[in-house]
Tab-separated table of C-alpha atoms and ligand atoms in Angstrom:
chain	number	residue	atom	x	y	z
A	1	MET	CA	-4.875	146.257	-98.553
A	2	LEU	CA	-8.104	144.621	-97.540
A	3	THR	CA	-8.830	147.545	-95.162
A	4	ASP	CA	-8.723	150.120	-97.942
A	5	LEU	CA	-11.585	148.364	-99.845
A	6	THR	CA	-15.050	149.966	-99.964
A	7	ILE	CA	-17.983	147.834	-98.917
A	8	ALA	CA	-19.065	147.487	-102.676
A	9	GLN	CA	-15.569	146.337	-103.537
A	10	ALA	CA	-15.381	143.891	-100.595
A	11	GLN	CA	-18.786	142.407	-101.554
A	12	ALA	CA	-17.380	141.717	-105.075
A	13	GLY	CA	-14.138	140.255	-103.636
A	14	LEU	CA	-15.976	137.962	-101.223
A	15	LYS	CA	-18.314	136.739	-103.963
A	16	ALA	CA	-15.425	136.023	-106.334
A	17	LYS	CA	-13.515	134.308	-103.429
A	18	THR	CA	-10.517	136.592	-103.905
A	19	PHE	CA	-10.269	136.660	-100.164
A	20	SER	CA	-12.387	135.135	-97.358
A	21	ALA	CA	-14.637	136.831	-94.834
A	22	VAL	CA	-12.268	135.498	-92.021
A	23	GLU	CA	-9.332	137.175	-93.770
A	24	LEU	CA	-11.281	140.490	-94.241
A	25	THR	CA	-12.326	140.520	-90.606
A	26	GLN	CA	-8.870	139.502	-89.355
A	27	ALA	CA	-7.331	142.382	-91.350
A	28	HIS	CA	-9.672	144.777	-89.571
A	29	LEU	CA	-9.067	143.265	-86.106
A	30	THR	CA	-5.322	143.660	-86.643
A	31	GLY	CA	-5.955	147.252	-87.468
A	32	VAL	CA	-8.101	147.680	-84.397
A	33	ASP	CA	-5.518	146.146	-82.165
A	34	ALA	CA	-2.759	148.320	-83.602
A	35	LEU	CA	-4.703	151.596	-83.528
A	36	ASN	CA	-7.275	151.424	-80.923
A	37	PRO	CA	-4.893	152.050	-77.982
A	38	ARG	CA	-4.221	155.382	-79.568
A	39	LEU	CA	-7.447	156.327	-81.173
A	40	ASN	CA	-9.813	154.925	-78.362
A	41	ALA	CA	-12.435	154.559	-81.059
A	42	PHE	CA	-13.786	151.284	-79.639
A	43	ILE	CA	-15.040	150.954	-76.007
A	44	THR	CA	-15.425	147.056	-76.496
A	45	VAL	CA	-13.777	144.937	-79.161
A	46	SER	CA	-15.500	141.555	-79.796
A	47	HIS	CA	-12.722	139.575	-81.340
A	48	ALA	CA	-14.074	136.159	-80.789
A	49	LYS	CA	-17.661	137.010	-81.812
A	50	ALA	CA	-16.401	138.743	-84.925
A	51	ARG	CA	-14.301	135.714	-85.979
A	52	ASP	CA	-17.333	133.433	-85.532
A	53	GLN	CA	-19.488	135.710	-87.552
A	54	ALA	CA	-16.890	135.853	-90.226
A	55	LYS	CA	-16.571	132.069	-90.247
A	56	ALA	CA	-20.394	131.778	-90.545
A	57	ALA	CA	-20.224	134.270	-93.474
A	58	ASP	CA	-17.645	132.146	-95.363
A	59	GLU	CA	-19.913	129.093	-94.807
A	60	ALA	CA	-22.850	131.043	-96.102
A	61	ILE	CA	-20.941	132.239	-99.206
A	62	ALA	CA	-19.934	128.571	-99.857
A	63	ARG	CA	-23.614	127.631	-99.696
A	64	GLY	CA	-24.448	130.549	-102.149
A	65	ASP	CA	-26.414	132.392	-99.386
A	66	ILE	CA	-24.948	135.866	-100.082
A	67	ARG	CA	-26.830	138.727	-98.517
A	68	PRO	CA	-26.149	142.447	-98.824
A	69	LEU	CA	-23.604	142.564	-96.012
A	70	THR	CA	-22.307	139.006	-95.899
A	71	GLY	CA	-18.867	139.113	-94.279
A	72	ILE	CA	-18.614	142.921	-94.061
A	73	PRO	CA	-16.932	144.010	-90.832
A	74	LEU	CA	-18.717	146.946	-89.161
A	75	ALA	CA	-18.403	149.018	-86.015
A	76	ILE	CA	-21.552	149.703	-83.883
A	77	LYS	CA	-21.953	152.869	-81.879
A	78	ASP	CA	-22.171	151.801	-78.191
A	79	LEU	CA	-25.642	153.202	-78.027
A	80	PHE	CA	-27.210	150.310	-79.906
A	81	CYS	CA	-28.123	147.378	-77.644
A	82	THR	CA	-26.344	144.237	-78.690
A	83	GLU	CA	-27.413	140.969	-77.250
A	84	GLY	CA	-24.823	139.526	-74.961
A	85	ILE	CA	-22.371	142.404	-75.676
A	86	ARG	CA	-21.943	145.188	-73.194
A	87	THR	CA	-23.602	148.422	-74.104
A	88	THR	CA	-22.499	151.424	-72.140
A	89	ALA	CA	-23.774	154.641	-73.884
A	90	ALA	CA	-20.224	155.746	-72.757
A	91	SER	CA	-21.644	156.315	-69.245
A	92	ARG	CA	-20.553	154.875	-65.871
A	93	ILE	CA	-24.207	154.286	-65.173
A	94	LEU	CA	-24.346	151.529	-67.871
A	95	GLU	CA	-20.708	150.552	-67.579
A	96	SER	CA	-21.494	146.852	-66.995
A	97	PHE	CA	-24.854	146.652	-68.670
A	98	ILE	CA	-25.185	143.596	-71.031
A	99	PRO	CA	-28.454	143.768	-72.962
A	100	PRO	CA	-30.581	140.650	-73.143
A	101	TYR	CA	-31.839	141.865	-76.609
A	102	GLU	CA	-30.656	143.182	-79.929
A	103	SER	CA	-31.672	146.567	-81.313
A	104	THR	CA	-33.772	146.343	-84.539
A	105	VAL	CA	-31.083	148.165	-86.589
A	106	THR	CA	-28.275	145.827	-85.594
A	107	ALA	CA	-30.556	142.855	-85.887
A	108	ASN	CA	-31.231	143.969	-89.543
A	109	LEU	CA	-27.468	144.272	-90.143
A	110	LEU	CA	-26.827	140.840	-88.672
A	111	ASN	CA	-29.628	139.326	-90.650
A	112	ASP	CA	-27.936	140.736	-93.770
A	113	GLY	CA	-24.771	138.956	-92.860
A	114	ALA	CA	-22.710	141.675	-91.263
A	115	VAL	CA	-19.777	141.044	-88.931
A	116	PHE	CA	-19.565	143.314	-85.750
A	117	LEU	CA	-16.087	144.196	-84.728
A	118	GLY	CA	-17.221	145.918	-81.578
A	119	LYS	CA	-18.801	148.943	-79.935
A	120	THR	CA	-17.573	152.373	-80.585
A	121	ASN	CA	-16.985	155.283	-78.289
A	122	LEU	CA	-19.264	158.322	-78.104
A	123	ASP	CA	-20.173	161.298	-76.025
A	124	GLU	CA	-22.000	160.170	-72.860
A	125	PHE	CA	-25.574	159.364	-73.929
A	126	ALA	CA	-24.762	160.981	-77.265
A	127	MET	CA	-24.597	164.428	-75.602
A	128	GLY	CA	-21.827	166.383	-77.259
A	129	SER	CA	-20.039	167.341	-80.433
A	130	SER	CA	-16.548	166.263	-79.671
A	131	ASN	CA	-16.562	162.855	-77.976
A	132	MET	CA	-14.935	164.590	-74.977
A	133	THR	CA	-17.836	163.765	-72.597
A	134	SER	CA	-17.370	160.018	-72.810
A	135	ALA	CA	-16.722	158.282	-69.493
A	136	PHE	CA	-14.294	156.057	-71.412
A	137	GLY	CA	-12.035	159.014	-72.473
A	138	PRO	CA	-11.753	161.058	-75.685
A	139	VAL	CA	-11.385	159.680	-79.179
A	140	GLU	CA	-8.561	160.943	-81.421
A	141	ASN	CA	-9.341	162.103	-84.961
A	142	PRO	CA	-7.151	160.169	-87.393
A	143	TRP	CA	-6.606	163.292	-89.345
A	144	LYS	CA	-3.789	165.746	-88.531
A	145	ARG	CA	-3.285	169.479	-89.110
A	146	ARG	CA	-0.629	169.752	-91.744
A	147	GLN	CA	1.090	172.646	-89.859
A	148	ASP	CA	0.712	171.108	-86.382
A	149	GLN	CA	1.022	167.276	-86.387
A	150	ASN	CA	1.179	167.254	-82.602
A	151	ALA	CA	-2.248	168.701	-82.000
A	152	VAL	CA	-4.747	165.929	-81.102
A	153	LEU	CA	-7.965	166.750	-82.831
A	154	VAL	CA	-11.464	165.624	-81.906
A	155	PRO	CA	-13.321	163.336	-84.372
A	156	GLY	CA	-16.568	165.305	-83.655
A	157	GLY	CA	-19.489	163.870	-81.800
A	158	SER	CA	-21.383	162.333	-80.513
A	159	SER	CA	-20.572	159.332	-82.812
A	160	GLY	CA	-16.838	160.026	-82.720
A	161	GLY	CA	-15.714	156.529	-82.276
A	162	SER	CA	-17.644	155.278	-85.254
A	163	ALA	CA	-16.232	158.026	-87.432
A	164	ALA	CA	-12.703	157.569	-86.254
A	165	ALA	CA	-12.932	153.833	-86.860
A	166	VAL	CA	-14.210	154.183	-90.436
A	167	ALA	CA	-11.736	156.948	-91.314
A	168	ALA	CA	-8.736	154.975	-89.973
A	169	ARG	CA	-9.948	151.955	-92.008
A	170	ILE	CA	-10.392	149.740	-88.950
A	171	ALA	CA	-14.067	149.231	-89.874
A	172	MET	CA	-15.587	149.311	-93.315
A	173	GLY	CA	-18.657	151.178	-92.123
A	174	ALA	CA	-20.435	151.975	-88.812
A	175	THR	CA	-23.649	152.867	-87.191
A	176	GLY	CA	-24.315	156.204	-85.629
A	177	THR	CA	-27.257	158.160	-84.240
A	178	ASP	CA	-27.968	161.797	-85.041
A	179	THR	CA	-30.028	163.836	-82.713
A	180	GLY	CA	-28.737	167.127	-83.558
A	181	GLY	CA	-25.809	166.368	-85.957
A	182	SER	CA	-24.092	163.446	-84.392
A	183	ILE	CA	-23.615	161.555	-87.723
A	184	ARG	CA	-23.037	164.509	-90.078
A	185	GLN	CA	-20.688	166.509	-87.921
A	186	PRO	CA	-18.218	163.747	-87.154
A	187	ALA	CA	-18.463	162.556	-90.897
A	188	SER	CA	-17.512	166.101	-91.843
A	189	PHE	CA	-14.659	166.195	-89.346
A	190	CYS	CA	-13.328	162.785	-90.416
A	191	GLY	CA	-13.710	163.050	-94.247
A	192	LEU	CA	-16.652	160.532	-94.387
A	193	VAL	CA	-20.083	160.114	-95.775
A	194	GLY	CA	-22.639	160.457	-92.949
A	195	VAL	CA	-26.366	159.675	-93.512
A	196	LYS	CA	-29.108	160.892	-91.302
A	197	PRO	CA	-32.271	159.464	-92.904
A	198	SER	CA	-35.853	160.717	-92.370
A	199	TYR	CA	-37.241	160.398	-88.918
A	200	GLY	CA	-38.809	156.956	-88.507
A	201	ARG	CA	-36.882	155.429	-91.402
A	202	CYS	CA	-34.556	153.439	-89.041
A	203	SER	CA	-36.120	151.986	-85.914
A	204	ARG	CA	-35.160	153.463	-82.647
A	205	TRP	CA	-36.004	150.207	-80.775
A	206	GLY	CA	-33.030	149.039	-78.691
A	207	VAL	CA	-31.191	152.313	-79.159
A	208	VAL	CA	-30.479	153.941	-75.809
A	209	ALA	CA	-32.805	157.013	-75.895
A	210	PHE	CA	-31.427	160.586	-75.784
A	211	ALA	CA	-34.218	162.819	-77.241
A	212	SER	CA	-36.793	160.507	-78.736
A	213	SER	CA	-38.437	162.897	-81.160
A	214	LEU	CA	-35.055	163.865	-82.553
A	215	ASP	CA	-33.027	160.554	-82.454
A	216	HIS	CA	-32.211	159.205	-85.917
A	217	PRO	CA	-30.066	156.075	-86.370
A	218	GLY	CA	-27.960	156.043	-89.657
A	219	PRO	CA	-24.643	154.902	-91.172
A	220	PHE	CA	-21.145	156.183	-91.699
A	221	ALA	CA	-19.314	155.017	-94.834
A	222	ARG	CA	-16.376	156.070	-96.991
A	223	THR	CA	-18.408	156.416	-100.132
A	224	VAL	CA	-22.000	157.489	-100.992
A	225	GLN	CA	-22.620	154.022	-102.476
A	226	ASP	CA	-21.546	152.357	-99.278
A	227	GLY	CA	-23.765	154.757	-97.292
A	228	ALA	CA	-26.706	153.579	-99.537
A	229	ILE	CA	-25.883	149.906	-98.950
A	230	LEU	CA	-25.756	150.274	-95.205
A	231	LEU	CA	-28.947	152.376	-94.957
A	232	GLY	CA	-30.793	149.914	-97.159
A	233	SER	CA	-29.930	147.265	-94.608
A	234	MET	CA	-30.551	149.361	-91.486
A	235	ALA	CA	-33.909	150.780	-92.473
A	236	SER	CA	-37.186	148.935	-91.917
A	237	HIS	CA	-40.602	149.253	-90.572
A	238	ASP	CA	-40.637	148.053	-86.988
A	239	PRO	CA	-43.831	147.464	-85.060
A	240	LYS	CA	-41.789	147.675	-81.924
A	241	ASP	CA	-41.108	151.417	-82.481
A	242	SER	CA	-44.486	153.318	-82.871
A	243	THR	CA	-42.737	156.182	-84.662
A	244	SER	CA	-41.174	153.804	-87.210
A	245	ALA	CA	-42.445	154.486	-90.755
A	246	ASP	CA	-44.496	151.880	-92.553
A	247	ARG	CA	-43.033	152.614	-95.968
A	248	PRO	CA	-41.134	150.411	-98.445
A	249	VAL	CA	-37.377	150.912	-98.321
A	250	PRO	CA	-36.316	152.225	-101.860
A	251	ASP	CA	-33.236	151.065	-103.705
A	252	TYR	CA	-30.796	153.673	-102.484
A	253	GLN	CA	-27.904	152.261	-104.566
A	254	ALA	CA	-29.940	152.857	-107.747
A	255	ALA	CA	-30.693	156.363	-106.647
A	256	CYS	CA	-26.956	157.178	-106.509
A	257	LYS	CA	-26.890	156.777	-110.228
A	258	ARG	CA	-29.732	159.162	-111.034
A	259	GLY	CA	-27.685	162.300	-111.553
A	260	VAL	CA	-28.947	165.845	-110.838
A	261	LYS	CA	-30.001	167.022	-114.287
A	262	GLY	CA	-33.161	169.119	-113.993
A	263	LEU	CA	-33.179	169.073	-110.161
A	264	ARG	CA	-33.814	172.355	-108.336
A	265	ILE	CA	-31.287	172.837	-105.576
A	266	GLY	CA	-31.962	175.486	-102.988
A	267	VAL	CA	-29.292	177.469	-101.300
A	268	PRO	CA	-30.716	178.800	-97.988
A	269	ARG	CA	-29.419	182.273	-97.354
A	270	GLU	CA	-29.690	182.081	-93.545
A	271	TYR	CA	-26.869	179.518	-93.508
A	272	ARG	CA	-24.466	182.239	-94.405
A	273	VAL	CA	-23.550	183.281	-90.936
A	274	ASP	CA	-21.114	185.905	-89.458
A	275	GLY	CA	-17.706	184.603	-88.659
A	276	MET	CA	-17.885	181.555	-90.843
A	277	PRO	CA	-14.404	180.802	-92.208
A	278	ALA	CA	-13.843	181.947	-95.804
A	279	GLU	CA	-12.728	178.466	-96.773
A	280	ILE	CA	-16.155	177.045	-95.924
A	281	GLU	CA	-17.969	179.724	-97.863
A	282	ALA	CA	-15.616	178.972	-100.789
A	283	LEU	CA	-16.403	175.293	-100.646
A	284	TRP	CA	-20.057	175.998	-100.557
A	285	GLN	CA	-19.748	178.079	-103.676
A	286	GLN	CA	-17.681	175.299	-105.272
A	287	GLY	CA	-20.431	172.788	-104.413
A	288	ILE	CA	-23.029	175.089	-105.984
A	289	ALA	CA	-20.899	175.308	-109.221
A	290	TRP	CA	-20.452	171.541	-109.413
A	291	LEU	CA	-24.207	170.896	-109.227
A	292	ARG	CA	-24.908	173.697	-111.717
A	293	ASP	CA	-22.364	172.258	-114.091
A	294	ALA	CA	-24.024	168.842	-113.747
A	295	GLY	CA	-27.325	170.205	-114.901
A	296	ALA	CA	-29.092	171.248	-111.767
A	297	GLU	CA	-30.865	174.653	-111.301
A	298	ILE	CA	-29.674	176.632	-108.311
A	299	VAL	CA	-32.309	178.544	-106.434
A	300	ASP	CA	-31.769	181.157	-103.682
A	301	VAL	CA	-34.153	180.199	-100.860
A	302	SER	CA	-35.022	181.288	-97.394
A	303	LEU	CA	-35.605	179.400	-94.190
A	304	PRO	CA	-36.387	182.415	-91.974
A	305	HIS	CA	-36.579	180.531	-88.580
A	306	THR	CA	-33.051	178.964	-88.990
A	307	LYS	CA	-31.650	181.428	-86.409
A	308	TYR	CA	-33.985	179.920	-83.715
A	309	GLY	CA	-32.901	176.359	-84.568
A	310	LEU	CA	-30.024	175.993	-81.866
A	311	ALA	CA	-32.050	177.568	-79.124
A	312	THR	CA	-35.090	175.421	-79.867
A	313	TYR	CA	-32.933	172.251	-80.075
A	314	TYR	CA	-31.240	173.078	-76.734
A	315	ILE	CA	-34.609	173.239	-75.039
A	316	VAL	CA	-36.369	170.288	-76.704
A	317	ALA	CA	-33.431	167.846	-76.554
A	318	PRO	CA	-32.549	168.344	-72.869
A	319	ALA	CA	-36.338	168.260	-71.956
A	320	GLU	CA	-36.713	164.816	-73.615
A	321	ALA	CA	-33.371	163.737	-72.277
A	322	SER	CA	-34.346	164.578	-68.714
A	323	SER	CA	-37.442	162.458	-69.012
A	324	ASN	CA	-35.648	159.518	-70.848
A	325	LEU	CA	-32.905	159.450	-68.355
A	326	ALA	CA	-35.253	159.174	-65.381
A	327	ARG	CA	-35.117	155.365	-65.828
A	328	TYR	CA	-31.543	155.167	-64.588
A	329	ASP	CA	-32.537	154.897	-60.911
A	330	GLY	CA	-30.391	152.002	-59.777
A	331	VAL	CA	-33.399	149.742	-59.397
A	332	ARG	CA	-33.688	147.462	-62.406
A	333	PHE	CA	-30.396	147.729	-64.295
A	334	GLY	CA	-27.200	149.603	-64.545
A	335	LEU	CA	-25.181	151.060	-61.634
A	336	ARG	CA	-26.505	151.148	-58.080
A	337	LYS	CA	-24.969	153.084	-55.152
A	338	ASP	CA	-26.787	152.319	-51.941
A	339	GLY	CA	-28.063	154.908	-49.542
A	340	ALA	CA	-29.914	155.100	-46.241
A	341	GLU	CA	-33.291	155.743	-47.881
A	342	LEU	CA	-34.581	154.956	-51.343
A	343	SER	CA	-34.206	158.533	-52.394
A	344	ASP	CA	-30.601	158.563	-51.197
A	345	MET	CA	-29.984	155.548	-53.369
A	346	TYR	CA	-31.421	157.296	-56.435
A	347	GLY	CA	-29.370	160.365	-55.708
A	348	ASN	CA	-26.114	158.454	-55.011
A	349	THR	CA	-26.595	156.296	-58.147
A	350	ARG	CA	-27.272	159.183	-60.422
A	351	ALA	CA	-24.437	161.325	-58.945
A	352	ALA	CA	-21.944	158.571	-59.339
A	353	GLY	CA	-23.217	157.475	-62.762
A	354	PHE	CA	-23.727	160.613	-64.757
A	355	GLY	CA	-20.974	162.862	-66.044
A	356	ALA	CA	-21.078	166.724	-66.008
A	357	GLU	CA	-22.648	167.282	-69.439
A	358	VAL	CA	-25.452	164.726	-68.799
A	359	ARG	CA	-26.177	166.464	-65.442
A	360	ARG	CA	-26.286	169.763	-67.195
A	361	ARG	CA	-28.738	168.545	-69.707
A	362	ILE	CA	-30.951	167.045	-66.992
A	363	LEU	CA	-30.919	170.379	-65.052
A	364	ILE	CA	-31.852	172.273	-68.234
A	365	GLY	CA	-34.467	169.770	-69.166
A	366	THR	CA	-36.240	169.599	-65.838
A	367	TYR	CA	-36.083	173.444	-65.614
A	368	VAL	CA	-37.786	174.031	-68.938
A	369	LEU	CA	-40.384	171.379	-68.148
A	370	SER	CA	-41.028	172.660	-64.594
A	371	ALA	CA	-44.581	174.093	-63.921
A	372	GLY	CA	-43.267	177.689	-63.671
A	373	TYR	CA	-41.282	177.665	-66.884
A	374	TYR	CA	-43.065	175.175	-69.181
A	375	ASP	CA	-44.988	177.782	-71.097
A	376	ALA	CA	-41.964	180.221	-71.429
A	377	TYR	CA	-39.518	177.636	-72.625
A	378	TYR	CA	-40.786	174.178	-73.579
A	379	LEU	CA	-44.096	175.165	-75.170
A	380	ARG	CA	-42.556	178.092	-76.915
A	381	ALA	CA	-39.746	175.863	-78.317
A	382	GLN	CA	-42.397	173.416	-79.592
A	383	LYS	CA	-44.181	176.318	-81.383
A	384	VAL	CA	-40.906	177.442	-82.974
A	385	ARG	CA	-40.110	173.874	-83.897
A	386	ALA	CA	-43.460	173.861	-85.864
A	387	LEU	CA	-42.355	177.045	-87.620
A	388	ILE	CA	-38.998	175.508	-88.543
A	389	LEU	CA	-40.840	172.506	-90.013
A	390	ARG	CA	-43.112	174.902	-91.958
A	391	ASP	CA	-40.106	176.633	-93.385
A	392	PHE	CA	-38.785	173.342	-94.742
A	393	ASN	CA	-42.242	172.342	-96.194
A	394	GLU	CA	-42.565	175.720	-97.897
A	395	VAL	CA	-39.044	175.610	-99.424
A	396	PHE	CA	-39.607	171.957	-100.550
A	397	ALA	CA	-42.659	173.006	-102.536
A	398	ASN	CA	-40.237	174.686	-104.814
A	399	VAL	CA	-36.897	172.871	-104.669
A	400	ASP	CA	-35.903	169.133	-104.629
A	401	ALA	CA	-32.982	169.465	-102.144
A	402	LEU	CA	-30.835	172.004	-100.226
A	403	LEU	CA	-27.047	172.485	-100.211
A	404	THR	CA	-25.310	173.873	-97.163
A	405	PRO	CA	-21.959	173.410	-95.377
A	406	THR	CA	-22.198	170.695	-92.716
A	407	THR	CA	-20.294	172.519	-89.972
A	408	PRO	CA	-19.075	176.052	-89.339
A	409	SER	CA	-15.496	174.815	-88.838
A	410	ALA	CA	-13.184	171.939	-89.439
A	411	ALA	CA	-12.156	169.513	-86.587
A	412	PHE	CA	-10.771	171.385	-83.578
A	413	ALA	CA	-8.222	170.210	-80.979
A	414	GLN	CA	-9.133	168.220	-77.836
A	415	GLY	CA	-9.753	170.680	-75.028
A	416	GLU	CA	-10.869	173.587	-77.327
A	417	LYS	CA	-14.362	174.872	-76.646
A	418	MET	CA	-14.508	172.953	-73.509
A	419	ASP	CA	-14.857	175.886	-71.077
A	420	ASP	CA	-17.829	177.391	-72.908
A	421	PRO	CA	-20.780	175.127	-73.579
A	422	ILE	CA	-22.346	177.641	-75.932
A	423	GLN	CA	-19.288	177.550	-78.192
A	424	MET	CA	-19.588	173.765	-78.265
A	425	TYR	CA	-23.308	173.978	-79.084
A	426	LEU	CA	-22.535	176.218	-82.009
A	427	ASN	CA	-21.074	173.275	-83.903
A	428	ASP	CA	-24.626	172.113	-84.524
A	429	LEU	CA	-25.799	175.323	-86.228
A	430	PHE	CA	-26.263	173.755	-89.685
A	431	THR	CA	-27.340	170.337	-88.597
A	432	VAL	CA	-30.118	170.714	-85.957
A	433	GLY	CA	-32.761	172.071	-88.431
A	434	ALA	CA	-32.923	168.608	-90.227
A	435	ASN	CA	-33.451	166.931	-86.879
A	436	LEU	CA	-36.150	169.379	-85.717
A	437	ALA	CA	-37.985	168.882	-89.079
A	438	GLY	CA	-37.207	165.153	-89.383
A	439	VAL	CA	-36.050	165.482	-92.992
A	440	PRO	CA	-33.195	163.404	-94.426
A	441	ALA	CA	-29.612	164.908	-94.745
A	442	ILE	CA	-26.237	163.610	-95.819
A	443	SER	CA	-22.826	165.022	-95.280
A	444	VAL	CA	-20.373	164.366	-98.097
A	445	PRO	CA	-16.576	165.042	-97.911
A	446	ALA	CA	-16.057	167.883	-100.467
A	447	GLY	CA	-12.604	169.280	-99.825
A	448	LEU	CA	-9.749	170.213	-97.393
A	449	ASP	CA	-9.087	173.341	-95.471
A	450	SER	CA	-5.748	175.057	-95.463
A	451	ASN	CA	-4.609	172.864	-92.751
A	452	GLY	CA	-5.401	169.718	-94.712
A	453	LEU	CA	-8.439	168.824	-92.740
A	454	PRO	CA	-11.625	167.528	-94.349
A	455	LEU	CA	-14.676	169.687	-94.856
A	456	GLY	CA	-18.199	168.379	-95.595
A	457	LEU	CA	-21.094	169.659	-97.594
A	458	GLN	CA	-24.599	168.863	-96.473
A	459	ILE	CA	-27.508	167.939	-98.701
A	460	ILE	CA	-30.932	168.084	-97.076
A	461	GLY	CA	-33.992	166.580	-98.757
A	462	LYS	CA	-37.739	166.145	-98.528
A	463	ASN	CA	-39.212	163.892	-95.925
A	464	PHE	CA	-38.716	160.275	-96.948
A	465	ASP	CA	-36.999	161.296	-100.156
A	466	GLU	CA	-33.491	159.977	-99.269
A	467	GLU	CA	-33.209	158.933	-102.934
A	468	THR	CA	-32.805	162.539	-104.193
A	469	VAL	CA	-30.364	163.253	-101.316
A	470	PHE	CA	-28.291	160.214	-102.391
A	471	ALA	CA	-28.330	161.389	-106.052
A	472	VAL	CA	-27.121	164.754	-105.177
A	473	SER	CA	-24.513	163.450	-102.707
A	474	ALA	CA	-23.152	161.123	-105.393
A	475	GLU	CA	-22.787	164.028	-107.732
A	476	ILE	CA	-20.920	166.092	-105.150
A	477	GLU	CA	-18.684	163.069	-104.479
A	478	ARG	CA	-17.993	162.652	-108.228
A	479	ALA	CA	-17.169	166.297	-108.699
A	480	ALA	CA	-15.090	166.624	-105.523
A	481	GLY	CA	-12.940	163.566	-106.201
A	482	PHE	CA	-12.030	163.499	-102.591
A	483	THR	CA	-9.087	161.076	-102.249
A	484	ALA	CA	-7.125	162.507	-99.334
A	485	LEU	CA	-6.345	160.022	-96.583
A	486	PRO	CA	-5.959	160.450	-92.805
A	487	GLN	CA	-2.507	160.330	-91.442
A	488	ILE	CA	-3.465	157.602	-88.942
A	489	ARG	CA	-4.834	154.465	-90.670
A	490	ALA	CA	-4.629	150.715	-90.732
A	491	GLY	CA	-1.468	149.342	-92.199
A	492	MET	CA	0.606	152.510	-91.673
B	501	LIG	N1	-24.155	168.008	-80.440
B	501	LIG	C1	-25.507	167.830	-80.219
B	501	LIG	C2	-25.755	167.668	-78.768
B	501	LIG	O1	-24.857	167.710	-78.006
B	501	LIG	C3	-26.054	166.673	-81.042
B	501	LIG	C4	-25.706	165.388	-80.410
B	501	LIG	C5	-26.385	164.285	-81.202
B	501	LIG	O2	-26.736	164.411	-82.380
B	501	LIG	N2	-26.509	163.117	-80.557
B	501	LIG	O3	-26.868	167.462	-78.325
């Protein structure tokens, strides 16, 4: 099946003309049409544009102009602005917004020859861990509990549609954004590789902003090598994003082959939390053993401020969100609901356009930034953030990478954790630290829980050293030999 190929295999097949880019894209569009009514992974499917891009790819291949992603069908999180294609951020307020420009990351992918199948579902404005807050409805995780095939599980969030699409083999790879875990957590829930690079490695220009100092674009893939191919294409220095890093993009595929011999891998003791399922602890121990067997040295380390990570994140992220979302005022673009006075129009527009979680974040954000509470909450959170960064810097003076679980649980059912936002926020326990510090991290599928659901291990690296993170991830992938397939997938 063409839809089962990895990106690396598809590149080879296209080059050898075993199949055409049009055939490859059509196989995926057929899968999308069959499965999307159930999975709801795509908000917008761009059939005609995808076929045109595939045709152009075949012409390029015939000319000998073969780029890193020529003819590879991808899915794009609906947070990346795509010129001429509706971009909603899964919010009513942008329901009919058609950007007149292309984000830098998607422009890089297109320039490398990629085909875009469409725009994927997400939590509204990327705020969530379950894809339940989308104005376009929830996404179904293609994986099923062995014991309870009727339960509809969440794919994780916020990039739930991208994760579901790649897991169900209706896209070969996808873009995501990770502000507190939104690539790694859905990757873990859907049995995928999820890559959050260093802050600034991928441009944020043209990505709908959630929390600017925490937002990281990155890829989803089914193998570590495919993740390396996609990140290599997405990453660039971008003068249009002042936080973009002016550094050469290394050869990530080569880094996947480095091995881990002689590397020092830290195991942070603060990630061993009360109430964590025994299976996750066991998988973590397994991961440690795999790396030790492959020649790495395992070091017990401490990140003492880990326990403040979530509290810090849930102050900084809403603060930045409340400021970023001020632009949705009904004046220049997006939804407008008229009112008697200008201020009524603002209020009506925002009340009609934003869902409950987005409103909650704006309320928290404006509160922690308000004159009376700024010092007590926002300023203090910034200070703690600096301590969290210092923890990472100190640890990385002594080790090359860290190994942790990605999430404290496997995928849960739709509707679970919905009545208690704190329970939902706990999903991000192991992922927010890397966002607060800006360091790269990858989630790799490492095993299944007793229900047959995927679990990921997380590798965290030094700032701008994605190469070591890829090397360790590739070793975990090799050792885990993860071959399980989701029950819902193309061609079933
Ligand atoms: N779950 C986290 C939140 O709700 C992270 C989301 C993200 O990374 N975009 O804020």
